[in-house]
Coordinates of C-alpha atoms in Angstrom, one line a residue:
M1 CA -134.5 -33.9 122.2
D2 CA -132.5 -32.9 119.1
F3 CA -129.6 -35.1 118.2
A4 CA -128.6 -33.1 115.1
I5 CA -125.2 -31.5 114.9
P6 CA -125.9 -27.7 115.3
A7 CA -125.8 -25.9 111.9
D8 CA -123.1 -23.5 113.0
L9 CA -120.9 -26.5 114.2
A10 CA -121.5 -28.3 110.9
A11 CA -120.5 -25.1 109.0
Y12 CA -117.3 -24.8 111.1
L13 CA -116.4 -28.4 110.3
D14 CA -116.7 -27.5 106.6
E15 CA -114.4 -24.5 107.2
L16 CA -111.8 -26.7 109.0
D17 CA -112.0 -29.2 106.1
A18 CA -111.4 -26.4 103.6
F19 CA -108.4 -25.1 105.6
I20 CA -106.9 -28.6 105.8
E21 CA -107.2 -29.0 102.0
T22 CA -105.8 -25.5 101.2
E23 CA -103.1 -25.1 103.9
I24 CA -102.3 -28.3 105.7
K25 CA -102.3 -30.9 103.0
P26 CA -99.9 -29.0 100.8
L27 CA -97.6 -28.6 103.7
E28 CA -97.9 -32.3 104.5
N29 CA -96.8 -33.2 101.0
A30 CA -94.1 -30.6 100.6
N31 CA -90.3 -31.5 100.9
D32 CA -91.0 -35.2 101.5
N33 CA -92.9 -34.3 104.7
I34 CA -95.1 -37.3 103.9
R35 CA -92.3 -39.4 105.4
F36 CA -93.7 -38.5 108.8
F37 CA -97.0 -40.2 107.9
D38 CA -96.2 -43.1 105.6
H39 CA -94.4 -46.4 106.4
R40 CA -91.3 -44.3 107.4
R41 CA -93.2 -42.4 110.1
E42 CA -91.7 -43.9 113.3
D43 CA -88.1 -43.7 111.9
S44 CA -88.6 -40.2 110.5
R45 CA -90.1 -38.8 113.7
T46 CA -87.4 -40.3 116.0
D47 CA -83.9 -39.0 116.6
W48 CA -82.4 -42.3 117.5
H49 CA -79.0 -40.7 118.4
R50 CA -80.5 -38.2 120.7
D51 CA -82.1 -40.4 123.4
G52 CA -85.0 -41.3 121.0
L53 CA -86.5 -37.9 121.3
P54 CA -88.7 -36.4 118.5
S55 CA -86.6 -35.2 115.6
H56 CA -86.1 -31.4 115.2
E57 CA -87.6 -31.6 111.6
W58 CA -90.8 -33.3 112.9
E59 CA -91.3 -30.8 115.7
E60 CA -90.7 -27.9 113.4
L61 CA -93.3 -29.2 111.0
L62 CA -95.8 -29.4 113.8
K63 CA -95.0 -25.9 114.8
E64 CA -95.5 -24.6 111.3
A65 CA -98.9 -26.3 111.0
T66 CA -100.1 -24.7 114.3
R67 CA -98.7 -21.3 113.3
R68 CA -100.8 -21.5 110.2
A69 CA -103.8 -22.7 112.2
D70 CA -103.4 -19.9 114.7
A71 CA -103.2 -17.3 111.9
A72 CA -106.5 -18.6 110.6
G73 CA -108.1 -18.5 114.0
H74 CA -108.4 -22.2 114.6
W75 CA -105.5 -23.2 116.9
R76 CA -106.8 -21.4 120.1
F77 CA -110.5 -22.3 119.4
S78 CA -111.0 -24.0 122.8
A79 CA -109.4 -21.2 124.8
P80 CA -111.3 -18.3 126.3
K81 CA -111.8 -15.2 124.1
R82 CA -109.7 -13.1 126.5
Y83 CA -106.7 -15.2 125.5
G84 CA -107.4 -15.1 121.7
G85 CA -109.6 -18.1 121.6
K86 CA -113.3 -18.7 120.7
D87 CA -114.6 -20.2 124.0
G88 CA -114.9 -23.5 122.3
S89 CA -117.3 -25.8 124.2
N90 CA -116.7 -29.4 125.3
L91 CA -119.4 -30.5 122.8
W92 CA -117.8 -28.7 119.9
M93 CA -114.3 -30.0 120.8
A94 CA -115.6 -33.5 121.1
V95 CA -117.2 -33.4 117.6
I96 CA -114.1 -31.8 116.1
R97 CA -111.7 -34.3 117.6
D98 CA -113.9 -37.2 116.5
H99 CA -114.2 -35.7 113.0
F100 CA -110.4 -35.2 112.7
A101 CA -109.5 -38.7 113.9
Q102 CA -111.9 -40.2 111.4
K103 CA -109.7 -38.8 108.6
G104 CA -106.8 -41.0 109.7
L105 CA -103.1 -40.0 110.0
G106 CA -102.2 -36.5 108.9
L107 CA -100.7 -33.2 109.8
H108 CA -104.1 -31.8 110.6
N109 CA -104.2 -34.0 113.8
D110 CA -101.6 -36.3 115.1
L111 CA -102.3 -37.6 118.6
Q112 CA -99.0 -39.2 119.2
N113 CA -98.0 -35.9 120.8
E114 CA -101.4 -34.2 121.1
H115 CA -100.8 -32.1 118.0
S116 CA -103.9 -30.7 116.3
I117 CA -104.7 -27.6 114.2
V118 CA -107.5 -27.1 116.8
G119 CA -105.5 -27.3 120.0
N120 CA -106.4 -28.9 123.3
F121 CA -105.0 -26.7 126.2
P122 CA -105.7 -28.2 129.6
F123 CA -103.1 -26.0 131.2
V124 CA -105.0 -22.9 130.1
A125 CA -108.0 -24.0 132.1
M126 CA -105.8 -24.8 135.1
F127 CA -104.0 -21.5 135.0
D128 CA -107.2 -19.6 134.4
Q129 CA -108.9 -21.1 137.4
W130 CA -106.0 -21.3 139.8
G131 CA -103.2 -19.0 138.7
T132 CA -102.4 -15.4 139.9
E133 CA -102.9 -12.6 137.3
E134 CA -99.1 -12.6 136.8
Q135 CA -99.1 -16.4 136.2
K136 CA -102.0 -16.1 133.7
Q137 CA -100.1 -13.5 131.7
E138 CA -96.8 -15.4 131.8
F139 CA -98.0 -18.9 131.2
I140 CA -101.2 -18.6 129.2
L141 CA -100.3 -15.8 126.8
G142 CA -96.6 -16.8 127.0
G143 CA -97.6 -20.3 126.1
F144 CA -99.5 -19.2 123.0
N145 CA -96.5 -17.0 122.1
R146 CA -94.3 -20.1 122.5
E147 CA -92.3 -18.4 125.2
R148 CA -93.5 -20.8 127.9
R149 CA -94.3 -24.5 127.9
V150 CA -95.2 -26.4 131.1
A151 CA -94.7 -30.1 131.7
F152 CA -97.0 -31.9 134.2
G153 CA -94.9 -33.4 137.0
L154 CA -97.3 -35.6 139.0
T155 CA -96.3 -39.3 138.5
E156 CA -93.5 -40.9 140.4
P157 CA -91.5 -44.1 139.7
E158 CA -93.0 -45.9 142.7
H159 CA -96.4 -44.2 142.7
G160 CA -98.4 -44.1 139.4
S161 CA -102.1 -44.0 139.9
D162 CA -101.9 -43.2 143.6
A163 CA -100.6 -39.7 143.9
T164 CA -101.5 -39.4 147.5
H165 CA -98.5 -41.5 148.5
M166 CA -96.0 -39.5 146.5
E167 CA -92.5 -39.4 148.0
T168 CA -91.5 -36.0 146.6
R169 CA -91.3 -33.6 149.5
A170 CA -91.1 -29.8 149.9
V171 CA -90.1 -28.1 153.1
R172 CA -90.0 -24.4 154.0
E173 CA -86.7 -22.7 153.6
A174 CA -85.9 -19.0 153.3
R175 CA -83.0 -17.7 151.2
D176 CA -81.7 -14.2 151.1
G177 CA -84.6 -13.0 153.1
Q178 CA -87.1 -14.6 150.6
D179 CA -89.6 -17.2 151.8
G180 CA -89.5 -20.4 149.7
W181 CA -89.4 -24.2 149.5
L182 CA -86.7 -26.8 149.2
I183 CA -87.8 -29.8 147.1
N184 CA -86.5 -33.3 146.9
G185 CA -87.8 -36.4 145.1
S186 CA -88.2 -38.0 141.7
K187 CA -90.7 -38.1 138.9
M188 CA -91.4 -40.3 135.9
W189 CA -93.3 -40.3 132.6
I190 CA -93.2 -36.5 132.5
T191 CA -93.9 -35.6 128.9
G192 CA -92.3 -32.8 127.1
M193 CA -89.4 -32.1 129.4
H194 CA -87.0 -31.7 126.5
V195 CA -88.8 -28.5 125.4
A196 CA -90.5 -27.4 128.7
T197 CA -89.5 -24.1 130.2
H198 CA -91.2 -25.1 133.5
V199 CA -92.6 -28.2 135.1
A200 CA -95.7 -28.1 137.3
L201 CA -94.1 -30.2 140.1
F202 CA -96.3 -31.7 142.7
A203 CA -94.8 -32.4 146.2
R204 CA -96.1 -33.1 149.6
T205 CA -95.9 -30.1 151.9
D206 CA -98.1 -31.3 154.7
G207 CA -100.1 -34.2 156.0
V208 CA -99.3 -37.9 155.8
D209 CA -99.1 -40.5 153.1
G210 CA -102.6 -41.2 151.7
D211 CA -104.0 -37.8 152.4
A212 CA -105.5 -36.0 149.4
K213 CA -104.7 -32.7 151.1
G214 CA -101.2 -31.5 151.8
I215 CA -99.9 -31.7 148.2
T216 CA -98.8 -28.5 146.5
C217 CA -98.0 -27.6 142.9
F218 CA -94.8 -25.7 142.2
L219 CA -93.8 -24.1 138.9
V220 CA -90.2 -25.1 138.7
P221 CA -88.0 -23.6 135.9
N222 CA -86.4 -26.1 133.6
P223 CA -83.5 -26.2 133.8
S224 CA -82.9 -25.6 137.5
P225 CA -79.9 -26.4 139.7
G226 CA -80.7 -29.8 141.1
L227 CA -83.3 -30.9 138.5
E228 CA -81.5 -33.8 136.8
I229 CA -83.0 -35.6 133.9
D230 CA -82.0 -39.3 134.2
E231 CA -83.4 -40.6 130.9
Y232 CA -86.2 -40.5 128.3
V233 CA -87.9 -43.8 128.6
W234 CA -88.3 -45.7 125.3
T235 CA -91.8 -46.9 124.7
F236 CA -94.0 -49.1 122.5
N237 CA -94.6 -46.1 120.4
M238 CA -91.6 -44.0 119.4
P239 CA -90.3 -41.3 119.5
T240 CA -90.3 -40.7 123.3
D241 CA -90.4 -37.5 125.3
H242 CA -91.3 -39.1 128.6
A243 CA -88.6 -38.1 131.1
R244 CA -87.5 -39.7 134.4
F245 CA -85.8 -37.1 136.5
F246 CA -84.6 -36.4 140.0
V247 CA -85.1 -33.3 142.2
K248 CA -82.2 -32.7 144.5
N249 CA -82.4 -29.7 146.8
V250 CA -84.3 -27.6 144.2
W251 CA -85.3 -24.3 145.8
V252 CA -88.2 -22.1 144.6
P253 CA -89.8 -19.0 146.1
D254 CA -93.4 -18.8 147.4
S255 CA -94.4 -17.1 144.1
A256 CA -93.7 -20.4 142.4
I257 CA -96.8 -22.0 144.0
L258 CA -99.7 -22.5 141.5
G259 CA -103.0 -22.5 143.3
R260 CA -103.4 -22.9 147.0
E261 CA -100.8 -24.5 149.3
G262 CA -101.8 -28.1 150.1
R263 CA -104.6 -28.3 147.4
G264 CA -102.5 -29.4 144.5
L265 CA -104.5 -32.6 143.8
A266 CA -107.7 -30.6 143.5
L267 CA -105.8 -28.4 141.0
A268 CA -104.7 -31.5 139.0
Q269 CA -108.3 -32.7 138.8
S270 CA -109.6 -29.3 137.7
F271 CA -108.9 -30.1 134.0
V272 CA -108.9 -33.9 133.9
H273 CA -112.5 -34.1 132.8
Q274 CA -112.0 -31.8 129.8
N275 CA -108.9 -33.8 128.8
R276 CA -110.6 -37.2 129.2
I277 CA -113.7 -36.4 127.2
R278 CA -111.7 -34.9 124.3
Q279 CA -109.3 -37.8 124.3
A280 CA -112.2 -40.2 124.3
A281 CA -113.6 -38.4 121.2
S282 CA -110.2 -38.9 119.4
S283 CA -110.1 -42.6 120.3
L284 CA -113.7 -42.9 119.0
G285 CA -112.8 -41.2 115.7
A286 CA -109.8 -43.4 115.2
A287 CA -111.9 -46.5 115.9
T288 CA -114.4 -45.4 113.3
F289 CA -111.6 -44.9 110.8
C290 CA -110.4 -48.5 111.4
V291 CA -113.9 -49.9 110.9
E292 CA -114.6 -47.8 107.7
Q293 CA -111.2 -48.8 106.2
S294 CA -111.9 -52.4 106.9
V295 CA -115.4 -52.2 105.3
R296 CA -113.9 -50.6 102.2
Y297 CA -111.2 -53.2 101.9
A298 CA -113.6 -56.1 102.5
R299 CA -115.7 -54.8 99.6
E300 CA -112.8 -54.5 97.3
R301 CA -110.8 -57.7 98.1
K302 CA -112.1 -60.7 96.2
P303 CA -110.4 -64.0 97.4
F304 CA -111.8 -67.2 95.8
G305 CA -113.8 -65.1 93.4
Q306 CA -116.1 -63.1 95.7
E307 CA -115.9 -60.1 98.0
L308 CA -114.3 -60.7 101.3
A309 CA -117.3 -58.8 102.8
R310 CA -119.6 -61.7 101.9
N311 CA -118.2 -63.7 104.8
Q312 CA -120.0 -63.5 108.1
A313 CA -116.6 -64.0 109.9
I314 CA -115.7 -60.6 108.4
Q315 CA -119.1 -59.0 108.8
F316 CA -120.0 -59.8 112.4
P317 CA -116.9 -58.5 114.2
L318 CA -117.1 -55.2 112.3
V319 CA -120.9 -55.0 113.0
E320 CA -120.1 -55.2 116.7
L321 CA -117.4 -52.6 116.5
A322 CA -119.6 -50.3 114.4
T323 CA -122.5 -50.7 116.9
Q324 CA -120.2 -49.8 119.8
C325 CA -118.9 -46.7 117.9
E326 CA -122.5 -45.5 117.4
M327 CA -123.5 -46.0 121.0
L328 CA -120.3 -44.5 122.4
R329 CA -120.6 -41.5 120.1
L330 CA -124.0 -40.7 121.6
L331 CA -122.6 -41.0 125.2
I332 CA -119.6 -38.8 124.5
Y333 CA -121.6 -36.1 122.8
K334 CA -124.2 -36.2 125.6
T335 CA -121.6 -36.1 128.3
A336 CA -119.7 -33.2 126.7
W337 CA -123.0 -31.3 126.3
Q338 CA -123.9 -31.9 130.0
M339 CA -120.4 -30.6 131.0
D340 CA -121.2 -27.4 129.1
H341 CA -124.4 -27.0 131.1
M342 CA -123.0 -27.1 134.6
E343 CA -120.4 -25.3 136.7
H344 CA -116.9 -26.6 136.4
A345 CA -116.7 -27.7 140.0
E346 CA -120.0 -29.7 139.6
V347 CA -118.6 -32.0 136.9
E348 CA -116.5 -33.9 139.5
K349 CA -119.6 -34.3 141.8
Q350 CA -122.2 -35.1 139.2
L351 CA -120.7 -36.4 136.0
S352 CA -117.2 -37.8 136.6
D353 CA -118.4 -41.4 136.2
K354 CA -119.8 -40.7 132.7
V355 CA -116.5 -39.0 131.7
S356 CA -114.7 -42.1 132.9
M357 CA -117.1 -44.4 131.0
C358 CA -116.5 -42.5 127.8
N359 CA -112.7 -42.5 128.2
Y360 CA -111.9 -46.1 129.2
W361 CA -114.4 -47.6 126.8
A362 CA -113.2 -45.5 123.8
N363 CA -109.6 -46.4 124.5
R364 CA -110.4 -50.1 124.7
L365 CA -112.6 -49.8 121.6
V366 CA -109.9 -48.2 119.4
C367 CA -107.4 -50.9 120.2
E368 CA -110.0 -53.6 119.3
A369 CA -110.8 -51.8 116.1
A370 CA -107.2 -51.4 115.1
D371 CA -106.5 -55.1 115.8
R372 CA -109.6 -56.1 113.8
A373 CA -108.5 -53.9 110.9
M374 CA -105.1 -55.6 110.8
Q375 CA -106.9 -59.0 110.7
V376 CA -109.3 -58.0 107.9
H377 CA -106.5 -56.5 105.8
G378 CA -104.3 -59.6 106.4
G379 CA -100.6 -59.2 105.8
I380 CA -100.8 -55.7 104.4
G381 CA -102.7 -54.7 107.6
Y382 CA -99.9 -55.9 109.7
S383 CA -97.4 -54.0 107.7
R384 CA -96.5 -50.3 108.1
E385 CA -97.9 -49.6 104.7
K386 CA -101.2 -49.3 106.6
P387 CA -101.7 -47.0 109.7
F388 CA -103.3 -49.6 111.9
E389 CA -100.2 -50.6 113.8
H390 CA -99.5 -47.0 114.5
I391 CA -103.0 -46.3 115.7
Y392 CA -102.8 -49.4 118.0
R393 CA -99.4 -48.5 119.4
H394 CA -100.4 -44.9 120.1
H395 CA -103.9 -45.5 121.6
R396 CA -102.8 -48.5 123.7
R397 CA -101.0 -46.1 126.0
Y398 CA -104.3 -44.3 126.9
R399 CA -105.5 -47.5 128.6
I400 CA -102.8 -46.7 131.1
T401 CA -102.3 -42.9 131.0
E402 CA -104.9 -40.3 131.6
G403 CA -106.0 -42.6 134.4
A404 CA -105.7 -46.3 133.9
E405 CA -108.9 -48.0 132.8
E406 CA -109.0 -49.9 136.1
I407 CA -108.9 -46.5 138.0
Q408 CA -111.6 -45.1 135.8
M409 CA -113.7 -48.3 136.3
R410 CA -113.3 -47.9 140.0
K411 CA -114.6 -44.3 139.7
V412 CA -117.6 -45.6 137.8
A413 CA -118.2 -48.3 140.5
A414 CA -118.0 -45.7 143.3
Y415 CA -120.8 -43.7 141.6
L416 CA -122.8 -46.8 140.7
F417 CA -122.8 -48.2 144.2
G418 CA -123.4 -44.8 145.8
Y419 CA -120.0 -44.4 147.6
L420 CA -119.6 -41.1 145.6
G421 CA -121.7 -38.9 143.4
P422 CA -125.4 -38.2 143.2
R423 CA -126.5 -41.7 144.2
K424 CA -124.7 -41.5 147.6
E425 CA -127.9 -40.3 149.4
K426 CA -129.9 -43.2 147.9
F427 CA -127.7 -45.7 149.7
G428 CA -127.5 -43.8 152.9

C-alpha cells in the first residue's frame, strides 16, 4: 500500500496555491473586499433590508473569483471533460477541499455557500446520469455559462429526514393538448431560490406514504405561476438563502420530469455520496486549521511567564483532536479512493456506510475543534477578530443538513448489523 499523495496531485496543489496567490488574494484585498472575511464578514455579506439574503456585492465577488478560476481551468475540475472539466476524481477532490479548508477563511474557498475556485457540482452528476440530452445541454452547459441554476427542492416543513412521507403531490393533467402534471404542496430549506432559474421539485406521483418509489422529480421554472416564496428563514449563520415556499396548482409538461417517473428518490441519492465525502473533507480541513491555529497561539502566548502550551490542560485536548484528524484523514482519502474504483451504482450497496462515517464524524469534529480553539485563545477566540465562531456557526449546520448525523449513524448501523450492505448475507 502507498499512502503518499500522488506526484501529479501534489503538483496540482502547488499550481492551485500559485493561482490563489497571484489571482485570488489580490482580488480578496482589493476595494476593501477583505470586509467579507474579517470581523465585519457577517454584516458585510448580509443584506439585512432584503430578507437577510446575501448582499449583491458579496455574490458578485464570488462570481468574479469563479470566473477567473474557470478561465484558468480550475473551476470545472470535477466535471467530465465533455463539459469542459478534467474528470476530477473523488480522491483528488477530497484532498483539494481538505487542503483549501486548512488555509482558513478566504475567497479561494468559502463554504458558507459552497463557493470554491475548484467547484463542487453535484447537479452535473445528477443531470449527466439521469437527464435527457436536451436537459444535459440546457442545465449542465447552461449552468456553467450561468444561464441556469437549479435549487434542490426535497425537504418539507413537516418532513425533513423522511422524504418518503412528503405531502407535495403531483397529478396528471393535460393542458392545450399537452400531457403534464399539476403540483401542490410546500417546501422548506430550499437553498438558492433567490437566484435559481429552476427548482428540482420532488413530489409524490404514485404509491402511498412511506414508499420509496412513487416520487418524481420535476424541473419547475422559477418564477412560475403558483410558486410562492413565503420567507427566507434566518439562521444561526447569516446571510440566509434558505427559502420556504408554497406550490399552488403549478403546472408543468411531461418534459419537465428529470429521470424516471416514480424514481425520484433514487435520483436524489445518485449524487449524495460524492457530496458527503467532499463536504467531510472540508470539515476535516477546517478542523485541522483550528488545531494548528491553537497550537501556534499556545506557543506564543506566555501567561505567568511561560508558554501556554506547557500546560497539559492545553496539550491533551488538542492532542486528541489532532489524533482524530489524522485518523479521519486516512478514512476519508481511502473511502474517496474506493469510490473511484467502483461503479457509481455500487457505492450505495458497498460503501455508503463508510461515506456516512466520514461525514458525520468530520462534521462533529470540526465543531469540537472550533470550540476548543475559542477556549485556547480565550477572549480573543470568542471575538469575531478570529474566525473560529464563523467556522463553528457554518459547520454546525452540517450536523443536520446533508443527512443529519443520526440518520447517517442509522445507515452505519444498518450496514454493521447486516440489515443492509455486504454483511447482509452473513446474518442471513
